[in-house]
XYZ file of C-alpha atoms in Angstrom:
492
model
C -40.879 42.840 -37.025
C -37.629 41.931 -35.279
C -35.678 44.640 -33.528
C -32.060 43.726 -32.931
C -31.358 44.506 -29.292
C -27.751 45.416 -30.094
C -27.945 47.801 -33.046
C -31.683 48.368 -33.570
C -31.613 47.073 -37.156
C -34.848 45.512 -38.333
C -35.810 42.430 -40.336
C -39.191 41.102 -41.406
C -38.606 37.407 -40.798
C -41.504 35.412 -39.423
C -41.211 31.765 -38.354
C -44.098 29.306 -38.337
C -43.980 26.287 -36.027
C -46.498 23.481 -36.503
C -46.892 21.505 -33.296
C -46.888 22.756 -29.709
C -45.333 19.765 -27.989
C -42.110 19.978 -26.028
C -40.028 20.541 -29.186
C -42.293 23.121 -30.830
C -42.882 25.031 -27.598
C -39.159 25.094 -26.756
C -38.239 26.385 -30.218
C -40.996 29.011 -29.995
C -39.613 30.160 -26.636
C -36.041 30.206 -27.920
C -36.921 32.391 -30.904
C -39.472 34.637 -29.199
C -37.104 35.336 -26.295
C -34.526 36.835 -28.694
C -37.153 38.889 -30.503
C -38.033 36.702 -33.488
C -41.652 36.860 -34.661
C -43.225 33.405 -34.230
C -46.617 31.858 -34.843
C -47.161 28.493 -33.128
C -49.934 26.121 -34.251
C -51.171 23.464 -31.834
C -54.131 21.228 -32.641
C -54.828 20.428 -28.990
C -56.320 22.627 -26.310
C -52.987 23.255 -24.538
C -49.251 22.950 -25.073
C -47.018 19.915 -24.354
C -49.603 17.179 -24.125
C -47.904 14.087 -25.485
C -45.779 11.051 -24.545
C -45.234 10.104 -20.879
C -42.209 12.285 -20.086
C -40.834 11.539 -16.624
C -37.044 11.210 -16.845
C -34.354 13.775 -17.657
C -31.876 11.224 -19.078
C -28.777 13.091 -17.896
C -26.446 10.414 -19.208
C -28.796 7.855 -20.730
C -27.923 5.084 -18.279
C -31.405 3.619 -18.499
C -30.407 2.250 -21.895
C -27.639 -0.327 -22.053
C -27.881 -0.631 -25.832
C -27.169 2.967 -26.903
C -23.737 4.326 -27.800
C -21.480 6.302 -25.493
C -21.855 9.283 -27.821
C -25.628 9.275 -27.391
C -25.106 9.196 -23.618
C -22.726 12.165 -23.791
C -25.197 14.059 -25.988
C -28.008 13.402 -23.525
C -25.824 14.547 -20.619
C -25.015 17.890 -22.257
C -28.590 18.400 -23.456
C -29.954 17.646 -19.990
C -27.598 20.129 -18.341
C -28.710 22.850 -20.758
C -32.351 21.940 -20.111
C -31.929 22.337 -16.346
C -30.215 25.683 -16.797
C -33.095 27.090 -18.850
C -36.050 25.249 -17.278
C -35.040 24.716 -13.628
C -38.605 24.389 -12.351
C -39.356 21.396 -14.588
C -36.987 19.003 -12.789
C -37.731 16.554 -10.015
C -34.475 16.644 -8.088
C -33.791 13.083 -7.056
C -31.335 10.413 -8.202
C -31.966 7.239 -10.145
C -31.053 3.762 -8.942
C -30.137 1.132 -11.519
C -30.302 -2.519 -10.475
C -29.595 -5.660 -12.511
C -31.655 -8.684 -11.398
C -29.852 -12.035 -11.116
C -32.158 -13.425 -13.823
C -30.882 -10.839 -16.339
C -28.077 -11.685 -18.769
C -26.394 -8.321 -18.275
C -23.688 -7.439 -15.778
C -23.635 -4.176 -13.791
C -19.867 -3.872 -14.281
C -20.573 -3.208 -17.965
C -22.012 0.181 -16.960
C -18.882 1.358 -15.170
C -16.766 2.587 -18.113
C -19.677 4.677 -19.329
C -20.374 6.075 -15.865
C -16.741 7.072 -15.464
C -16.759 8.737 -18.891
C -19.922 10.652 -18.035
C -18.579 11.705 -14.649
C -15.362 13.040 -16.189
C -17.317 14.825 -18.910
C -19.561 16.430 -16.309
C -16.479 17.490 -14.355
C -15.015 19.082 -17.513
C -18.269 20.903 -18.254
C -18.408 22.314 -14.734
C -14.785 23.432 -14.915
C -15.486 25.222 -18.201
C -18.647 26.894 -16.879
C -19.771 26.868 -13.241
C -23.379 27.298 -14.408
C -23.236 23.710 -15.676
C -23.182 22.368 -12.108
C -26.872 21.471 -12.049
C -26.545 17.758 -11.222
C -24.804 18.210 -7.898
C -21.080 17.794 -7.379
C -19.341 15.937 -10.225
C -17.752 13.626 -7.651
C -21.286 12.573 -6.657
C -22.530 11.907 -10.214
C -22.691 8.209 -9.372
C -22.047 5.890 -6.460
C -21.803 2.107 -6.300
C -23.360 -0.076 -3.592
C -22.472 -3.644 -2.700
C -24.844 -5.971 -0.854
C -23.157 -5.574 2.532
C -23.527 -1.777 2.399
C -27.175 -2.024 1.423
C -27.825 -4.476 4.249
C -26.480 -1.912 6.700
C -28.562 0.855 5.127
C -31.691 -1.300 5.401
C -31.285 -1.266 9.182
C -31.327 2.530 9.363
C -34.377 4.687 9.991
C -35.981 6.369 7.006
C -34.820 9.982 6.787
C -37.474 12.692 6.760
C -35.387 14.620 4.274
C -32.723 12.855 2.176
C -29.503 14.799 2.658
C -26.929 12.342 1.304
C -26.711 9.756 -1.454
C -26.969 7.032 1.184
C -30.194 8.574 2.517
C -31.781 8.107 -0.910
C -30.827 4.435 -0.903
C -32.459 3.591 2.439
C -36.040 2.994 1.174
C -34.617 0.957 -1.717
C -32.487 -1.170 0.612
C -35.441 -1.755 2.942
C -37.816 -2.885 0.194
C -35.713 -5.002 -2.179
C -34.846 -8.647 -1.695
C -31.123 -7.994 -1.889
C -30.304 -11.608 -2.756
C -32.059 -11.257 -6.111
C -29.653 -8.720 -7.621
C -26.193 -8.548 -9.102
C -23.741 -6.077 -7.657
C -22.897 -3.294 -7.600
C -26.211 -1.474 -7.668
C -25.729 2.020 -9.074
C -27.084 5.361 -7.915
C -26.703 8.069 -10.582
C -27.767 11.710 -10.774
C -30.285 11.329 -13.581
C -33.159 13.472 -12.364
C -36.848 13.394 -13.126
C -38.715 15.683 -15.503
C -42.312 16.849 -15.097
C -44.378 16.985 -18.279
C -46.917 19.185 -16.501
C -44.334 21.718 -15.338
C -42.802 21.762 -18.832
C -46.250 22.557 -20.216
C -46.826 25.211 -17.563
C -43.435 26.854 -18.134
C -43.954 27.030 -21.898
C -47.512 28.328 -21.601
C -46.742 30.992 -18.993
C -43.588 32.263 -20.672
C -45.093 32.399 -24.170
C -48.108 34.297 -22.830
C -45.706 37.035 -21.686
C -43.921 37.322 -25.036
C -45.596 39.555 -27.605
C -43.287 38.124 -30.253
C -45.138 34.792 -30.234
C -48.702 34.154 -31.328
C -50.000 30.846 -29.973
C -52.931 29.314 -31.850
C -54.376 26.356 -29.941
C -57.150 24.249 -31.411
C -55.590 24.988 -34.804
C -55.224 22.175 -37.335
C -52.913 22.794 -40.299
C -54.437 21.264 -43.427
C -52.450 22.647 -46.372
C -49.032 24.133 -47.173
C -47.821 26.101 -50.172
C -44.349 27.450 -50.848
C -43.645 30.372 -53.162
C -40.895 29.302 -55.560
C -39.440 32.794 -55.875
C -39.547 34.041 -52.261
C -39.379 30.605 -50.555
C -42.074 31.809 -48.146
C -44.666 29.353 -46.876
C -48.435 29.806 -46.699
C -49.796 27.811 -43.768
C -53.523 27.117 -44.160
C -55.363 26.018 -41.035
C -58.702 25.540 -39.344
C -59.361 26.734 -35.800
C -62.396 26.186 -33.643
C -64.000 29.487 -32.643
C -65.651 29.084 -29.248
C -67.782 32.210 -29.675
C -69.158 31.084 -33.033
C -69.117 27.402 -32.017
C -67.796 26.654 -35.473
C -64.567 26.120 -37.371
C -62.992 29.098 -39.091
C -60.257 29.018 -41.692
C -57.087 31.064 -41.743
C -53.737 31.441 -43.450
C -50.401 32.661 -42.126
C -47.459 33.505 -44.357
C -44.046 32.773 -42.872
C -40.461 32.988 -44.064
C -39.391 29.752 -42.410
C -41.406 26.659 -41.499
C -40.612 24.279 -38.644
C -42.401 20.949 -38.516
C -42.647 19.996 -34.834
C -45.588 17.621 -35.020
C -44.102 14.776 -33.021
C -45.522 11.438 -34.067
C -47.458 13.217 -36.844
C -44.379 14.872 -38.334
C -44.825 12.767 -41.461
C -48.187 14.383 -42.238
C -46.547 17.801 -42.546
C -43.651 16.287 -44.524
C -46.253 14.925 -46.920
C -47.876 18.357 -47.268
C -44.476 19.963 -47.857
C -43.487 17.169 -50.278
C -40.305 16.595 -48.288
C -40.427 12.936 -47.193
C -38.276 11.478 -44.426
C -37.829 7.892 -43.275
C -38.979 7.367 -39.695
C -40.701 5.120 -37.194
C -43.462 5.819 -34.690
C -43.937 3.828 -31.495
C -46.975 3.935 -29.241
C -46.128 3.653 -25.535
C -47.863 4.071 -22.205
C -46.920 4.465 -18.554
C -49.297 3.817 -15.695
C -50.293 5.970 -12.749
C -50.521 3.996 -9.529
C -51.053 4.820 -5.872
C -49.072 3.042 -3.149
C -50.845 4.027 0.028
C -48.401 2.158 2.245
C -45.246 3.598 0.730
C -42.743 4.944 3.235
C -39.899 7.384 2.816
C -38.926 9.620 -0.073
C -37.939 7.400 -2.985
C -35.457 7.850 -5.803
C -36.445 6.616 -9.225
C -35.567 2.935 -9.583
C -34.771 1.080 -12.807
C -34.648 -2.710 -12.927
C -32.864 -3.694 -16.115
C -34.356 -6.380 -18.323
C -34.608 -7.485 -21.934
C -36.971 -5.193 -23.826
C -40.066 -6.812 -25.299
C -39.816 -9.987 -23.210
C -41.818 -10.865 -20.088
C -38.683 -9.854 -18.155
C -38.502 -6.379 -19.685
C -37.123 -3.394 -17.801
C -39.257 -2.041 -14.948
C -39.213 1.648 -14.032
C -40.566 3.102 -10.785
C -40.973 6.903 -10.888
C -42.002 8.564 -7.595
C -44.271 11.564 -7.059
C -45.708 13.161 -3.901
C -48.560 11.641 -1.869
C -47.732 8.017 -2.682
C -48.203 8.247 -6.460
C -45.841 6.292 -8.713
C -45.599 6.151 -12.483
C -44.712 2.711 -13.838
C -43.104 1.515 -17.040
C -42.772 -2.161 -17.852
C -40.990 -2.820 -21.133
C -43.166 -5.758 -22.115
C -45.913 -5.937 -24.745
C -48.453 -6.440 -21.967
C -47.583 -3.156 -20.243
C -45.717 -0.209 -21.809
C -45.104 -1.708 -25.242
C -47.818 -2.904 -27.579
C -48.009 -5.580 -30.232
C -47.813 -3.806 -33.620
C -47.200 -0.540 -31.757
C -44.014 0.186 -33.740
C -44.704 1.229 -37.336
C -42.567 2.483 -40.230
C -42.942 5.055 -42.970
C -43.086 3.826 -46.570
C -41.748 4.957 -49.928
C -45.065 6.682 -50.630
C -46.013 7.927 -47.160
C -43.713 9.780 -44.741
C -46.235 9.240 -41.946
C -46.081 5.815 -40.257
C -49.651 4.605 -39.890
C -50.746 3.341 -36.484
C -53.772 1.074 -36.496
C -57.232 2.258 -35.482
C -57.104 1.123 -31.815
C -53.989 3.263 -31.216
C -55.505 6.262 -32.970
C -58.591 5.904 -30.792
C -56.436 5.969 -27.663
C -54.556 9.035 -28.923
C -57.599 11.034 -29.993
C -60.509 9.779 -27.878
C -60.154 7.579 -24.824
C -58.986 4.283 -23.405
C -61.390 1.539 -22.494
C -61.704 1.464 -18.700
C -61.089 -2.280 -18.541
C -57.802 -1.892 -20.449
C -56.656 0.857 -18.081
C -57.285 -1.462 -15.138
C -55.758 -4.498 -16.831
C -52.502 -2.884 -17.930
C -52.097 -0.877 -14.723
C -52.560 -4.075 -12.702
C -49.990 -5.841 -14.857
C -47.566 -2.966 -14.248
C -48.095 -3.267 -10.487
C -47.477 -7.011 -10.639
C -44.349 -6.513 -12.756
C -42.962 -4.035 -10.228
C -43.856 -6.202 -7.226
C -41.418 -8.855 -8.496
C -38.691 -6.480 -7.336
C -40.511 -4.479 -4.643
C -42.820 -7.056 -3.027
C -44.719 -4.539 -0.899
C -45.735 -2.712 -4.079
C -48.303 -5.452 -4.640
C -50.654 -3.420 -2.417
C -50.616 -0.485 -4.880
C -53.787 0.372 -6.797
C -54.674 2.109 -10.049
C -54.060 5.814 -9.464
C -55.389 7.428 -12.615
C -55.375 7.381 -16.383
C -52.295 6.128 -18.218
C -49.756 8.653 -19.478
C -49.406 7.761 -23.126
C -48.419 8.919 -26.568
C -46.623 8.022 -29.764
C -42.882 8.610 -30.011
C -41.199 9.577 -33.265
C -37.846 7.902 -34.056
C -36.052 9.204 -37.171
C -34.409 6.723 -39.509
C -34.367 2.958 -38.989
C -32.612 2.520 -35.628
C -35.251 1.730 -33.021
C -32.654 2.135 -30.231
C -31.930 5.797 -31.125
C -32.479 8.085 -28.136
C -30.450 11.263 -28.835
C -31.729 13.194 -31.860
C -32.790 16.781 -32.418
C -33.522 18.271 -35.861
C -33.000 17.912 -39.617
C -33.121 20.554 -42.344
C -34.594 19.884 -45.764
C -35.563 21.752 -48.923
C -35.645 25.520 -48.697
C -36.572 27.200 -45.412
C -37.880 24.015 -43.833
C -36.863 22.044 -40.753
C -38.341 19.127 -38.855
C -37.746 18.366 -35.200
C -36.923 14.742 -34.506
C -36.450 14.599 -30.753
C -36.879 11.245 -29.032
C -36.255 12.538 -25.507
C -37.523 15.850 -24.106
C -34.021 16.896 -23.056
C -33.087 17.174 -26.765
C -35.613 19.958 -27.441
C -33.292 22.817 -26.512
C -30.564 21.407 -28.765
C -33.049 21.499 -31.645
C -33.967 25.086 -30.780
C -30.326 26.187 -30.759
C -29.797 24.552 -34.145
C -32.747 26.533 -35.540
C -31.231 29.813 -34.343
C -27.906 28.946 -35.975
C -29.656 27.971 -39.222
C -31.680 31.188 -39.410
C -28.539 33.212 -38.760
C -26.596 31.340 -41.450
C -29.364 32.072 -43.966
C -29.446 35.735 -43.014
C -33.086 35.439 -42.035
C -32.418 36.880 -38.592
C -29.747 39.320 -37.536
C -30.670 39.235 -33.885
C -27.538 38.532 -31.906
C -27.510 35.995 -29.117
C -25.421 36.446 -26.036
C -23.924 32.978 -25.891
C -25.289 32.629 -22.363
C -28.323 30.378 -21.977
C -29.539 32.317 -18.962
C -29.230 35.691 -20.710
C -31.193 34.463 -23.731
C -34.197 33.316 -21.663
C -35.013 36.282 -19.405
C -38.791 35.824 -19.472
C -38.692 32.055 -18.987
C -36.282 32.351 -16.080
C -38.344 35.095 -14.454
C -41.041 32.537 -13.639
C -41.123 31.314 -10.051
C -41.569 27.708 -8.958
C -44.818 28.704 -7.274
C -46.215 30.118 -10.534
C -45.141 27.112 -12.565
C -46.335 24.532 -10.055
C -49.720 26.209 -9.565
C -50.438 26.278 -13.300
C -49.043 22.749 -13.729
C -51.515 21.454 -11.148
C -54.349 23.106 -13.066
C -53.164 21.424 -16.279
C -52.952 18.035 -14.578
C -56.488 18.342 -13.284
C -57.769 19.555 -16.675
C -56.224 16.452 -18.230
C -57.776 14.249 -15.515
C -54.560 13.309 -13.721
C -53.790 13.590 -9.997
C -52.381 17.026 -9.200
C -49.558 15.310 -7.279
C -47.949 14.468 -10.629
C -47.404 18.184 -11.194
C -45.730 18.924 -7.850
C -42.186 18.669 -6.658
C -41.477 16.645 -3.565
C -41.341 19.126 -0.679
C -38.219 18.635 1.444
């Protein structure tokens, strides 16, 4: 039962969310925090265990091919994400470099960067709480070769205090003759999948308005034609009985947040949607000889070719997550699949399903991680001494529609009392959650008022301390067989 905090009126609306990834967990938090009764189904053992999230995308500058509007959407979504989930961010800038071998020109990024900077300035002027990416004047900075040469001669700072400080390890380790100029530093922060999972788990455990069912597989849906309510049939493994038990929950509104398996729920609901699914992986490496505190570094390249983009994401204790946008590293041959006229769920082949549900072959982990190290060492020669640091971070990414370059998407509504999340980037999850609140209000299914202030609408989530979140995130990392360093912030 929902009690309106303003006038104490009551409604009986109950929302069911299938899928406890970043989208499903964020929507559950959004609704439960304002008093809406939620039941969240997650097939896995814990929440937010999916694709290799590592970048906030506060402006989308990693992607040259996407529209300015997508970049603006990602900027606003990222700012909202940092306001609500401050402990999930890795506060460090991103460096974007264009190799001389690449066909692109760094000057092509400048109009977009200026647009994003002005938009950020406007957002801060309209609401001081939006200043979560530093000063708008520092949103980006350009570096020519002469400036970087001077920075390379400086000592590594113990604690980066300026934009130039962040550039020193980059300047010292790149062959500066192999790049086009300017090189860009931009305030696109990192994002920790483990601290997202920890934040969602800890906050939801404190909210009696949300029932979280882990290990629960939804296997059938029925909708009542007269009431429009949904019956969600599921199986859940009972650890005490060491057996599967069946259950059914009746809800007034159903949200399909199944990520790459969204099509399976669409099929059950008989509400098909055209989409793609792409399997990707990033690789955990350890660079014992690394020096200094690094920013993230992106080396632009043509996707899917041997010269595909390379992404270096730093963590504490010398751990680095690597992407290489080639089919030998992050991308996979036949790893992008499409839905069909008769099946809303794009079908990945058996080897991908085995990776997603069971395990990788050890030799493939070593092979692809080694390739990623080699790909990165083209730009950072000393990185050739890095070694395999753990299991790959991997998953399948849903992309709605037919545009494989789409990066900013949130949710679509279909049929009666049904929605499907369609986020491509984690920073879009809160946008999807806000859209759900607006939809439920427009249908009269909830009368709970919202304050209009993000901070006021997430009191439980924002009551969590960094220490609480980080401690639980480290436990999750270890449970998932990853180095605990991937769950920690860099200590300045």
